[in-house]
Coordinates of C-alpha atoms in Angstrom, one line a residue:
Chain A
M346 CA 19.2 -2.6 -7.5
N347 CA 17.8 -6.2 -6.9
E348 CA 20.7 -7.5 -5.0
V349 CA 19.2 -9.7 -2.3
C350 CA 15.5 -10.9 -2.4
F351 CA 15.1 -10.1 -6.1
K352 CA 18.5 -11.1 -7.3
N353 CA 17.1 -14.0 -9.5
I354 CA 14.0 -12.2 -10.6
D355 CA 15.1 -11.8 -14.2
K356 CA 16.4 -15.3 -14.6
E357 CA 14.6 -18.2 -16.2
N358 CA 12.6 -20.2 -13.6
P359 CA 13.6 -17.8 -10.9
S360 CA 11.7 -19.9 -8.2
S361 CA 13.5 -23.2 -8.9
L362 CA 16.0 -24.8 -6.7
A363 CA 18.5 -25.0 -9.5
T364 CA 18.4 -21.2 -10.1
Y365 CA 18.6 -20.6 -6.4
E366 CA 21.6 -22.8 -5.9
A367 CA 23.3 -21.4 -9.0
T368 CA 23.6 -18.1 -7.2
G369 CA 24.9 -19.5 -3.9
G370 CA 21.6 -20.6 -2.5
Y371 CA 21.7 -23.0 0.5
S372 CA 25.4 -22.5 0.9
V373 CA 24.9 -21.1 4.4
W374 CA 22.5 -23.9 5.3
R375 CA 25.0 -26.5 4.1
K376 CA 27.7 -24.9 6.2
I377 CA 25.4 -25.2 9.2
L378 CA 24.7 -28.9 8.3
H379 CA 28.4 -29.5 8.2
G380 CA 28.8 -27.9 11.6
E381 CA 30.8 -25.0 10.3
L382 CA 28.7 -22.1 11.6
S383 CA 27.6 -21.5 15.2
P384 CA 24.4 -19.8 16.3
E385 CA 26.5 -17.2 18.0
A386 CA 28.3 -16.3 14.8
I387 CA 25.1 -16.0 12.9
L388 CA 23.5 -13.7 15.6
G389 CA 26.7 -11.6 15.4
E390 CA 26.5 -11.2 11.7
L391 CA 22.8 -10.4 11.8
K392 CA 23.4 -7.7 14.4
T393 CA 26.2 -6.2 12.3
S394 CA 24.0 -6.2 9.2
G395 CA 21.5 -3.8 10.8
L396 CA 18.6 -5.9 9.3
R397 CA 15.3 -4.6 10.8
G398 CA 12.0 -6.3 10.6
R399 CA 10.6 -5.8 7.1
G400 CA 7.0 -6.3 8.0
G401 CA 6.6 -2.7 9.2
A402 CA 7.7 -2.5 12.8
G403 CA 11.4 -2.3 12.0
F404 CA 12.6 -4.3 15.1
P405 CA 16.2 -5.5 14.7
T406 CA 16.0 -9.1 13.6
G407 CA 19.2 -10.3 15.3
L408 CA 18.1 -8.9 18.6
K409 CA 14.6 -10.6 18.2
W410 CA 16.3 -13.9 17.5
S411 CA 18.5 -13.5 20.6
F412 CA 15.3 -13.3 22.8
M413 CA 14.5 -17.0 22.2
P414 CA 15.4 -19.3 25.1
R415 CA 17.1 -21.6 22.6
N416 CA 18.6 -24.0 25.2
Q417 CA 15.3 -24.5 26.9
D418 CA 13.8 -28.0 26.6
G419 CA 10.6 -28.5 24.7
Q420 CA 9.2 -27.6 21.3
K421 CA 10.0 -24.2 19.9
Y422 CA 8.7 -22.7 16.6
V423 CA 9.7 -20.3 13.8
V424 CA 6.8 -18.7 12.0
C425 CA 6.9 -16.6 8.8
N426 CA 4.4 -13.9 8.4
S427 CA 3.3 -14.0 4.8
D428 CA -0.1 -12.5 5.6
E429 CA 0.6 -9.5 3.4
G430 CA -2.5 -7.2 3.4
E431 CA -1.5 -3.7 4.3
P432 CA -3.0 -1.6 1.5
G433 CA -0.2 -0.6 -0.9
T434 CA 2.0 -3.6 0.0
C435 CA 2.7 -6.4 -2.4
K436 CA 6.4 -7.3 -2.1
D437 CA 6.1 -10.6 -0.1
R438 CA 3.9 -12.0 -2.8
D439 CA 6.7 -11.6 -5.3
I440 CA 9.3 -13.1 -2.9
L441 CA 7.1 -16.1 -2.5
R442 CA 6.5 -16.4 -6.3
F443 CA 10.0 -15.7 -7.5
N444 CA 12.4 -16.5 -4.6
P445 CA 10.6 -19.0 -2.3
H446 CA 13.9 -20.9 -1.5
S447 CA 15.3 -17.8 0.2
V448 CA 12.4 -17.9 2.6
I449 CA 12.9 -21.6 3.2
E450 CA 16.6 -21.2 3.8
G451 CA 16.1 -18.1 6.0
M452 CA 13.5 -20.0 8.2
A453 CA 15.7 -23.1 8.4
I454 CA 18.6 -20.9 9.6
A455 CA 16.4 -19.2 12.1
G456 CA 15.2 -22.6 13.4
Y457 CA 18.8 -23.7 13.9
V458 CA 19.8 -20.5 15.7
M459 CA 16.8 -20.5 18.0
G460 CA 16.6 -24.2 18.6
A461 CA 13.3 -24.5 16.8
T462 CA 12.8 -27.7 14.8
V463 CA 9.4 -26.8 13.3
G464 CA 8.4 -23.8 11.2
Y465 CA 5.1 -22.6 9.7
N466 CA 4.8 -20.1 6.8
Y467 CA 1.5 -18.4 7.2
I468 CA 0.4 -17.3 3.8
R469 CA -2.7 -15.2 3.2
G470 CA -5.6 -17.2 1.9
E471 CA -5.9 -15.3 -1.4
F472 CA -2.3 -15.9 -2.3
M473 CA -2.9 -19.2 -4.1
E474 CA -0.3 -18.7 -6.8
P475 CA 2.4 -17.8 -4.3
Y476 CA 1.2 -20.7 -2.1
Y477 CA 1.6 -23.3 -4.9
R478 CA 5.0 -21.9 -5.8
F479 CA 6.1 -22.1 -2.2
E480 CA 4.8 -25.6 -1.9
E481 CA 6.7 -26.7 -5.0
A482 CA 9.9 -25.2 -3.6
L483 CA 9.2 -26.9 -0.3
K484 CA 8.9 -30.2 -2.1
E485 CA 12.2 -29.6 -4.0
A486 CA 14.0 -28.8 -0.7
Y487 CA 12.7 -32.0 0.9
D488 CA 13.6 -34.1 -2.1
A489 CA 17.1 -32.6 -2.2
G490 CA 17.5 -33.7 1.5
L491 CA 17.7 -30.1 2.8
L492 CA 14.8 -30.4 5.3
G493 CA 13.5 -33.0 7.6
C494 CA 14.8 -35.1 10.5
D495 CA 18.6 -35.5 11.1
I496 CA 19.3 -33.8 7.8
G497 CA 22.2 -35.5 6.0
D498 CA 23.3 -37.1 9.3
S499 CA 23.9 -33.7 10.8
E500 CA 21.6 -34.2 13.8
V501 CA 20.0 -31.0 12.7
N502 CA 16.2 -31.2 12.4
F503 CA 13.9 -28.8 10.6
D504 CA 10.4 -29.4 9.3
L505 CA 8.5 -26.6 7.5
H506 CA 4.8 -26.4 6.7
T507 CA 2.5 -23.9 5.1
H508 CA -0.6 -22.6 6.7
L509 CA -3.2 -20.6 4.7
G510 CA -5.2 -17.7 6.1
A511 CA -8.8 -17.0 5.2
G512 CA -9.1 -13.3 4.7
A513 CA -8.4 -11.1 7.8
Y514 CA -6.0 -8.2 7.7
I515 CA -5.6 -8.5 11.5
C516 CA -3.8 -11.8 11.2
G517 CA -0.7 -9.9 10.0
E518 CA -0.4 -8.8 13.6
E519 CA 1.9 -11.5 15.1
T520 CA -0.2 -12.7 18.0
A521 CA -3.4 -12.6 16.0
L522 CA -1.5 -14.7 13.4
L523 CA -0.6 -17.3 16.2
E524 CA -4.3 -17.4 17.3
S525 CA -5.2 -18.0 13.7
L526 CA -2.6 -20.7 13.3
E527 CA -4.1 -22.4 16.3
G528 CA -7.4 -22.5 14.4
K529 CA -9.1 -19.6 16.2
K530 CA -10.4 -16.1 15.4
G531 CA -7.5 -13.8 14.7
Q532 CA -7.7 -11.6 17.8
P533 CA -4.4 -10.3 19.1
R534 CA -3.1 -11.4 22.5
F535 CA -1.9 -9.3 25.3
K536 CA 1.8 -8.8 25.5
P537 CA 3.6 -9.7 27.8
P538 CA 4.1 -12.6 27.7
F539 CA 5.8 -12.1 24.3
P540 CA 5.8 -14.9 21.7
A541 CA 9.5 -15.7 22.4
N542 CA 8.3 -17.0 25.8
V543 CA 4.7 -18.0 25.2
G544 CA 3.9 -18.3 21.4
L545 CA 2.4 -21.0 19.2
Y546 CA 0.6 -23.7 21.3
G547 CA 2.1 -21.9 24.3
M548 CA 5.7 -22.7 23.3
P549 CA 8.5 -20.2 22.5
T550 CA 8.0 -18.8 19.0
T551 CA 9.6 -16.2 16.8
I552 CA 7.7 -14.6 14.0
N553 CA 9.4 -12.7 11.2
N554 CA 8.2 -11.2 7.9
T555 CA 8.8 -12.9 4.6
E556 CA 11.3 -10.3 3.4
S557 CA 13.3 -10.5 6.7
F558 CA 13.7 -14.3 6.3
A559 CA 14.5 -14.0 2.6
S560 CA 17.3 -11.5 3.4
V561 CA 19.0 -13.7 5.9
P562 CA 20.8 -16.2 3.6
D563 CA 22.6 -13.5 1.6
I564 CA 23.5 -11.5 4.7
L565 CA 25.3 -14.6 6.1
A566 CA 26.8 -15.6 2.7
R567 CA 28.3 -12.2 2.1
G568 CA 28.7 -10.9 5.6
G569 CA 26.8 -8.6 7.9
Q570 CA 29.0 -5.6 7.1
W571 CA 28.5 -6.0 3.3
F572 CA 24.7 -5.7 3.9
A573 CA 25.0 -2.9 6.3
D574 CA 27.2 -0.9 3.8
L575 CA 24.5 -1.2 1.2
G576 CA 22.3 1.1 3.3
V577 CA 22.8 4.0 5.6
P578 CA 23.5 4.1 9.4
N579 CA 20.5 2.7 11.4
S580 CA 18.9 1.4 8.2
G581 CA 21.2 -1.4 7.0
G582 CA 20.9 -3.1 3.6
C583 CA 18.5 -2.8 0.8
K584 CA 14.7 -3.1 1.0
L585 CA 11.8 -3.8 -1.3
F586 CA 9.6 -0.8 -2.0
S587 CA 6.2 -1.3 -3.6
V588 CA 5.5 1.9 -5.6
T589 CA 1.8 2.2 -6.5
G590 CA -0.9 4.7 -7.2
H591 CA -0.5 7.5 -9.7
V592 CA 2.8 6.5 -11.3
T593 CA 3.3 5.3 -14.9
K594 CA 5.2 2.1 -14.0
P595 CA 4.1 0.8 -10.7
A596 CA 6.4 -2.0 -9.5
N597 CA 8.4 -3.5 -6.7
F598 CA 12.0 -2.2 -6.4
E599 CA 14.7 -3.6 -4.3
I600 CA 16.9 -0.6 -3.6
P601 CA 19.5 0.5 -1.1
M602 CA 18.1 2.1 2.1
G603 CA 18.8 5.8 1.9
T604 CA 17.9 6.2 -1.8
P605 CA 16.2 9.6 -2.4
F606 CA 12.4 9.3 -2.9
S607 CA 12.8 11.4 -6.1
E608 CA 15.0 8.6 -7.6
L609 CA 12.5 5.9 -6.6
L610 CA 9.7 7.9 -8.2
E611 CA 11.7 8.1 -11.4
M612 CA 12.3 4.3 -11.3
A613 CA 8.5 3.9 -11.2
G614 CA 8.2 6.0 -14.4
G615 CA 7.3 9.2 -12.6
L616 CA 3.9 10.8 -12.7
R617 CA 1.5 10.8 -15.6
E618 CA 1.8 13.5 -18.2
G619 CA 0.6 16.9 -17.0
R620 CA 0.2 15.8 -13.4
T621 CA 1.9 17.2 -10.3
L622 CA 2.6 15.3 -7.1
K623 CA 0.1 16.0 -4.3
A624 CA 0.8 13.5 -1.5
V625 CA 2.6 10.3 -0.7
I626 CA 1.9 7.6 1.9
P627 CA 5.4 6.2 2.3
G628 CA 5.0 3.0 4.2
G629 CA 1.5 1.5 3.7
S630 CA -1.9 2.8 4.5
S631 CA -1.2 2.9 8.3
T632 CA 1.6 5.4 8.0
P633 CA 0.9 9.1 8.1
V634 CA 0.4 10.8 4.7
L635 CA 3.0 13.4 3.6
P636 CA 2.4 16.4 1.4
A637 CA 4.5 16.5 -1.8
E638 CA 7.1 19.0 -0.5
D639 CA 7.8 16.8 2.6
A640 CA 7.9 13.6 0.5
M641 CA 10.4 15.1 -1.9
K642 CA 12.8 15.8 1.0
M643 CA 12.9 12.2 2.2
T644 CA 15.3 9.5 1.5
M645 CA 14.0 5.9 1.8
D646 CA 15.2 4.9 5.2
Y647 CA 13.8 4.8 8.8
D648 CA 15.3 8.0 10.1
S649 CA 14.7 10.3 7.1
I650 CA 11.1 9.3 6.8
E651 CA 10.6 9.8 10.5
Q652 CA 12.1 13.2 10.2
V653 CA 9.6 14.3 7.7
G654 CA 6.8 13.0 9.8
S655 CA 5.9 9.5 8.8
M656 CA 7.3 5.9 8.9
L657 CA 9.0 3.5 6.5
G658 CA 6.5 0.8 7.5
A659 CA 6.5 -2.1 5.0
G660 CA 8.0 0.2 2.3
S661 CA 4.7 0.6 0.5
V662 CA 4.8 3.9 -1.3
I663 CA 1.4 5.1 -2.4
V664 CA 1.7 8.1 -4.8
M665 CA -1.1 10.5 -5.2
D666 CA -1.2 13.3 -7.9
D667 CA -3.2 16.5 -8.1
T668 CA -6.4 14.6 -9.2
T669 CA -6.7 12.9 -5.9
C670 CA -9.6 14.0 -3.6
M671 CA -8.0 13.6 -0.1
V672 CA -11.5 13.3 1.5
A673 CA -12.4 10.4 -0.7
A674 CA -9.0 8.8 -0.2
L675 CA -9.3 9.0 3.6
T676 CA -12.8 7.7 3.5
R677 CA -11.6 4.7 1.6
L678 CA -8.9 4.0 4.2
A679 CA -11.3 4.6 7.1
H680 CA -13.7 2.0 5.6
F681 CA -10.8 -0.5 5.4
Y682 CA -10.0 -0.2 9.1
Y683 CA -13.7 -0.3 10.1
D684 CA -14.1 -3.5 8.0
E685 CA -10.9 -5.1 9.4
S686 CA -11.1 -4.2 13.1
C687 CA -11.3 -7.6 14.9
G688 CA -13.8 -6.2 17.4
Q689 CA -11.8 -7.1 20.5
C690 CA -11.0 -3.6 21.9
T691 CA -13.9 -1.0 22.2
P692 CA -11.9 2.1 21.1
C693 CA -11.0 0.4 17.8
R694 CA -14.2 -1.5 17.2
E695 CA -16.4 1.6 17.9
G696 CA -14.0 4.3 16.9
T697 CA -13.2 2.9 13.4
G698 CA -17.0 2.8 12.7
W699 CA -17.4 6.4 14.0
M700 CA -14.6 7.7 11.8
Y701 CA -15.9 6.0 8.7
R702 CA -19.5 7.1 9.3
V703 CA -18.5 10.7 9.9
L704 CA -16.3 10.8 6.8
K705 CA -19.1 9.1 4.8
R706 CA -21.4 11.9 6.0
I707 CA -19.0 14.5 4.7
M708 CA -18.8 12.7 1.4
D709 CA -22.6 12.6 1.2
G710 CA -22.7 16.4 1.6
Q711 CA -24.1 16.2 5.1
G712 CA -20.9 17.2 7.0
K713 CA -20.7 19.8 9.7
M714 CA -17.6 21.9 10.4
Q715 CA -17.4 20.4 13.9
D716 CA -17.0 16.9 12.3
L717 CA -13.3 17.6 11.8
D718 CA -12.8 18.1 15.6
L719 CA -15.0 15.0 16.2
L720 CA -12.7 13.0 13.9
T721 CA -9.6 14.2 15.6
S722 CA -11.1 13.5 19.0
V723 CA -12.2 9.9 18.0
Q724 CA -8.7 9.1 16.6
D725 CA -7.1 10.5 19.7
K726 CA -9.2 8.2 21.9
I727 CA -8.1 5.1 19.8
M728 CA -4.4 6.0 19.8
G729 CA -2.6 4.0 22.4
N730 CA -5.7 2.5 23.9
T731 CA -5.9 -0.9 22.1
I732 CA -4.2 -4.3 22.6
C733 CA -2.5 -4.2 19.2
A734 CA -1.1 -1.6 16.8
L735 CA -4.2 -1.8 14.5
G736 CA -5.9 0.9 16.6
D737 CA -3.0 3.3 16.0
A738 CA -2.8 2.2 12.4
A739 CA -6.5 3.3 11.9
A740 CA -6.0 6.5 13.8
M741 CA -2.8 7.8 12.1
P742 CA -4.2 8.3 8.6
V743 CA -7.1 10.3 9.9
E744 CA -4.9 12.6 12.0
S745 CA -2.4 13.2 9.2
F746 CA -4.9 13.7 6.3
I747 CA -6.8 16.3 8.3
R748 CA -3.7 18.1 9.5
H749 CA -2.1 18.4 6.1
F750 CA -5.2 18.8 3.9
R751 CA -7.7 20.5 6.3
D752 CA -8.6 23.1 3.6
E753 CA -9.9 20.2 1.4
F754 CA -12.0 18.8 4.2
E755 CA -13.4 22.3 5.0
Y756 CA -14.2 22.9 1.4
Y757 CA -16.1 19.6 1.1
I758 CA -18.1 20.4 4.2
K759 CA -19.0 23.9 3.0
H760 CA -19.8 23.1 -0.6
G761 CA -20.9 19.4 -0.3
K762 CA -18.5 18.5 -3.1
S763 CA -14.8 17.9 -3.6
M764 CA -12.3 20.8 -4.1
V765 CA -10.7 18.6 -6.7
T766 CA -12.6 18.9 -10.0
K767 CA -11.4 15.7 -11.6
V768 CA -11.7 13.1 -8.9
N769 CA -9.3 10.2 -8.7
S770 CA -10.9 7.5 -10.7
D771 CA -9.2 8.2 -14.0
G772 CA -7.2 5.0 -14.7
Chain B
M1434 CA -21.9 -34.6 5.2
I1435 CA -18.2 -34.6 4.4
S1436 CA -17.1 -36.8 1.5
D1437 CA -14.2 -39.2 1.8
K1438 CA -12.3 -37.1 -0.7
A1439 CA -12.7 -34.0 1.5
K1440 CA -11.7 -36.0 4.6
Q1441 CA -8.5 -37.1 2.9
Q1442 CA -7.8 -33.5 2.0
I1443 CA -8.5 -32.3 5.5
D1444 CA -6.2 -35.1 6.9
T1445 CA -3.2 -33.8 4.9
W1446 CA -3.7 -30.5 6.7
V1447 CA -4.2 -32.1 10.1
A1448 CA -0.8 -33.9 9.6
K1449 CA 1.0 -30.6 9.6
Y1450 CA 0.2 -29.8 13.2
P1451 CA 1.2 -31.5 16.4
A1452 CA -0.9 -34.3 17.8
G1453 CA -3.9 -33.0 19.6
C1454 CA -3.8 -29.7 17.7
Q1455 CA -6.0 -30.8 14.8
S1456 CA -8.2 -27.7 15.2
S1457 CA -5.4 -25.8 13.5
A1458 CA -6.8 -27.3 10.3
V1459 CA -10.2 -25.9 10.8
M1460 CA -9.7 -22.9 8.4
E1461 CA -8.7 -25.2 5.5
A1462 CA -11.4 -27.8 6.5
L1463 CA -14.1 -25.2 6.2
K1464 CA -12.7 -24.1 2.8
I1465 CA -12.7 -27.7 1.6
V1466 CA -16.2 -28.3 2.7
Q1467 CA -17.4 -25.0 1.4
A1468 CA -15.9 -25.8 -2.0
E1469 CA -17.8 -29.1 -2.0
N1470 CA -21.1 -27.4 -1.3
D1471 CA -21.3 -24.9 -4.1
G1472 CA -19.2 -22.3 -2.3
S1473 CA -21.0 -21.6 0.9
L1474 CA -21.3 -23.0 4.4
T1475 CA -24.4 -24.0 6.4
S1476 CA -24.8 -24.6 10.1
E1477 CA -24.8 -28.4 9.3
S1478 CA -21.5 -28.2 7.4
I1479 CA -19.9 -26.2 10.1
Q1480 CA -21.1 -28.7 12.7
A1481 CA -19.7 -31.6 10.5
V1482 CA -16.3 -29.9 10.4
A1483 CA -16.3 -29.4 14.1
D1484 CA -17.3 -33.0 14.7
Y1485 CA -14.6 -34.3 12.3
L1486 CA -11.9 -32.2 14.0
E1487 CA -13.3 -33.0 17.5
M1488 CA -13.6 -29.4 18.4
P1489 CA -16.5 -27.4 19.9
V1490 CA -18.9 -26.3 17.3
I1491 CA -18.9 -22.8 18.6
S1492 CA -15.2 -22.5 17.9
A1493 CA -15.7 -23.6 14.3
Y1494 CA -18.6 -21.3 14.0
E1495 CA -16.4 -18.4 15.3
V1496 CA -13.8 -19.1 12.6
A1497 CA -16.4 -19.4 9.9
T1498 CA -17.9 -16.0 10.7
F1499 CA -14.7 -14.1 11.5
Y1500 CA -12.8 -14.6 8.3
E1501 CA -13.9 -13.1 5.0
N1502 CA -13.3 -16.1 2.7
Y1503 CA -16.3 -18.0 4.0
N1504 CA -19.8 -17.5 2.5
H1505 CA -23.0 -18.0 4.4
K1506 CA -25.3 -17.3 1.5
P1507 CA -25.3 -19.0 -1.9
V1508 CA -22.7 -17.6 -4.3
G1509 CA -22.1 -17.8 -8.1
K1510 CA -20.1 -20.6 -9.6
H1511 CA -17.4 -17.9 -10.1
V1512 CA -17.0 -15.3 -7.4
I1513 CA -15.5 -12.1 -8.7
R1514 CA -13.7 -10.5 -5.8
F1515 CA -12.9 -6.9 -6.8
C1516 CA -10.3 -5.0 -4.8
H1517 CA -11.4 -1.4 -4.1
N1518 CA -8.7 -0.3 -1.7
I1519 CA -6.5 2.7 -2.1
S1520 CA -4.1 1.8 -4.9
C1521 CA -6.9 0.2 -7.0
M1522 CA -9.2 3.2 -6.2
L1523 CA -6.5 5.6 -7.4
N1524 CA -6.4 3.7 -10.7
G1525 CA -10.1 3.7 -11.4
A1526 CA -11.5 0.6 -9.6
D1527 CA -14.7 2.3 -8.7
D1528 CA -15.6 3.0 -12.3
L1529 CA -14.6 -0.5 -13.3
I1530 CA -16.8 -2.0 -10.5
S1531 CA -19.7 0.0 -11.9
Y1532 CA -18.9 -1.2 -15.4
L1533 CA -18.8 -4.8 -14.2
E1534 CA -22.1 -4.4 -12.5
T1535 CA -23.7 -3.0 -15.7
K1536 CA -22.0 -5.6 -17.9
T1537 CA -23.1 -8.6 -15.8
G1538 CA -26.3 -7.1 -14.5
V1539 CA -25.2 -8.3 -11.1
K1540 CA -25.0 -5.9 -8.2
I1541 CA -22.3 -6.2 -5.5
G1542 CA -23.2 -9.0 -3.2
E1543 CA -25.7 -10.6 -5.6
V1544 CA -25.7 -13.7 -7.8
S1545 CA -26.5 -13.7 -11.5
E1546 CA -29.8 -15.3 -12.5
D1547 CA -28.0 -18.2 -14.2
G1548 CA -25.9 -18.7 -11.1
L1549 CA -22.7 -18.3 -13.0
V1550 CA -21.2 -15.2 -11.3
S1551 CA -21.4 -13.2 -8.1
V1552 CA -19.6 -10.0 -7.4
K1553 CA -18.0 -9.0 -4.2
K1554 CA -16.0 -5.8 -3.2
V1555 CA -13.0 -6.9 -1.1
E1556 CA -10.2 -5.2 0.8
C1557 CA -6.6 -5.1 -0.4
L1558 CA -5.6 -8.4 -2.1
G1559 CA -1.9 -7.5 -2.0
A1560 CA -1.3 -7.0 -5.7
C1561 CA -1.2 -3.2 -5.7
V1562 CA 1.4 -2.9 -8.5
G1563 CA -1.2 -4.5 -10.8
A1564 CA -4.0 -2.2 -9.8
P1565 CA -6.9 -2.3 -10.6
M1566 CA -7.3 -6.0 -10.0
F1567 CA -9.8 -8.7 -9.0
Q1568 CA -9.6 -12.4 -8.1
I1569 CA -11.7 -15.2 -9.5
G1570 CA -11.0 -18.6 -7.9
D1571 CA -7.3 -19.1 -7.3
R1572 CA -6.4 -16.5 -10.0
Y1573 CA -5.5 -12.8 -9.9
Y1574 CA -6.4 -10.6 -12.9
E1575 CA -4.4 -7.4 -12.9
N1576 CA -4.1 -4.1 -14.7
L1577 CA -7.8 -4.4 -15.6
T1578 CA -9.5 -2.3 -18.2
Q1579 CA -13.1 -2.5 -19.6
Q1580 CA -11.8 -4.5 -22.5
K1581 CA -9.9 -6.9 -20.3
I1582 CA -13.0 -7.4 -18.1
D1583 CA -15.0 -8.2 -21.3
E1584 CA -12.6 -10.8 -22.3
I1585 CA -12.4 -12.4 -18.8
L1586 CA -16.2 -12.5 -18.6
D1587 CA -16.5 -14.1 -22.0
G1588 CA -14.1 -16.9 -20.8
L1589 CA -16.3 -17.8 -17.8
K1590 CA -18.4 -20.9 -18.2

């Protein structure tokens, strides 16, 4: 446990340059500055490592980096997506607070590999403590001569800046993030063109999640194969999982991919006394909910979670026990997507409002049995019909909650109240 | 409209972006100006930011109304931003929000009579392992209980 992004978390001053360097930090970056590591070798190690995008999409990081036209003239950019806001997700916040140098080194390496000399770390606007920590780390790195122009006479250039968001979930979508970074409303762009060709200010850009960047230095220091072997086939390495909800010790855990869910649940202290597991959302609010029996079958890796009918997403495990009213839980999520839809695509803008209002009607005791088909029909019209993945993200919880817990929704409609007698606000 | 101090702060953000891309700093510029004007924005202050960054006022206005962190009505000296998303809800956020409303006498979206606090329900703040939680200013307060809320409120001046 805690072998990569969290390896310094229990040390004194975990975020300091001294702590980071004491455990091998910046050794890869120094090798690059001494001309001892080629971009091709780095891409090879990354591909071997099996590292997949930790923000939720799971796209292979090495492959993503290889899409950049690195020998093309003109400015290119590396952008870190620290706009963490998917309900249930709070891992990047801890990386920024406790291991900011790993993100800086990861981004600098990325810049070198892709021929980008400028990077931006887009941090959500509410993350002020992480922002100050990251800024301190950035200052330390500049003062130590690790960033800037012609770093240590190496002819390598890399400048890194922070950018703060201002409260919009949609900016976690990479093209919305670029719009926002350009000082506009965060509305996603059509793809293609992909950011690797037309990104920030119209220039080639690669965007990765905070945890992805933070994993890179250790992968290169210890070898792609070492990282791959920590995990299971198709899910290399270890990954941070945020375990929240009805557990006794909610926390972030960095564990090998392929760890059984039952073990992770135990690490989080298990359920409260006298409670039984009802449901688990395994990868953040956008991923389909799983009933307890399916969740208990999964191991924490891409393939296993897909086999039981959901997705690993950002590794945000929301645990719900038998006191949870699934109608109330879904209504809460539906309100979130309604609130956060950017309004650009009609199916999402209108559909999220419809879904929330219909669910609210059920919660208010005014529901009709045909509302369940109406909800299914609305979510079906959103799926696949929007510019970005937020439409699907809003639709998937509705589909899966109703499919797995239809009896609870029917009970609520028939009786005007929850089937669960002790409803989930019991701290 | 924008003080020299605020202009200096805005300039440090402008310096981060390529020449001619100063409108990238609009999000921070609006926050800086908002902070100088008791926590909310007006048409005049948005206009001033647009003028300072040499961008169309409509673009600044779009940003000011798209993102949640900008206020367009007066707010309290301390804005309590209570998360009510799923992990917080599962851990009793709704009851604590009601408690906060009763305790302060301030309803969601309103400002206390003395102007000290306003309360806002917000979406996930990304601190779910510390649920239930809220934010005041730059700071997160996690694992809230009624007693903790009492102590925090007592400390607000």
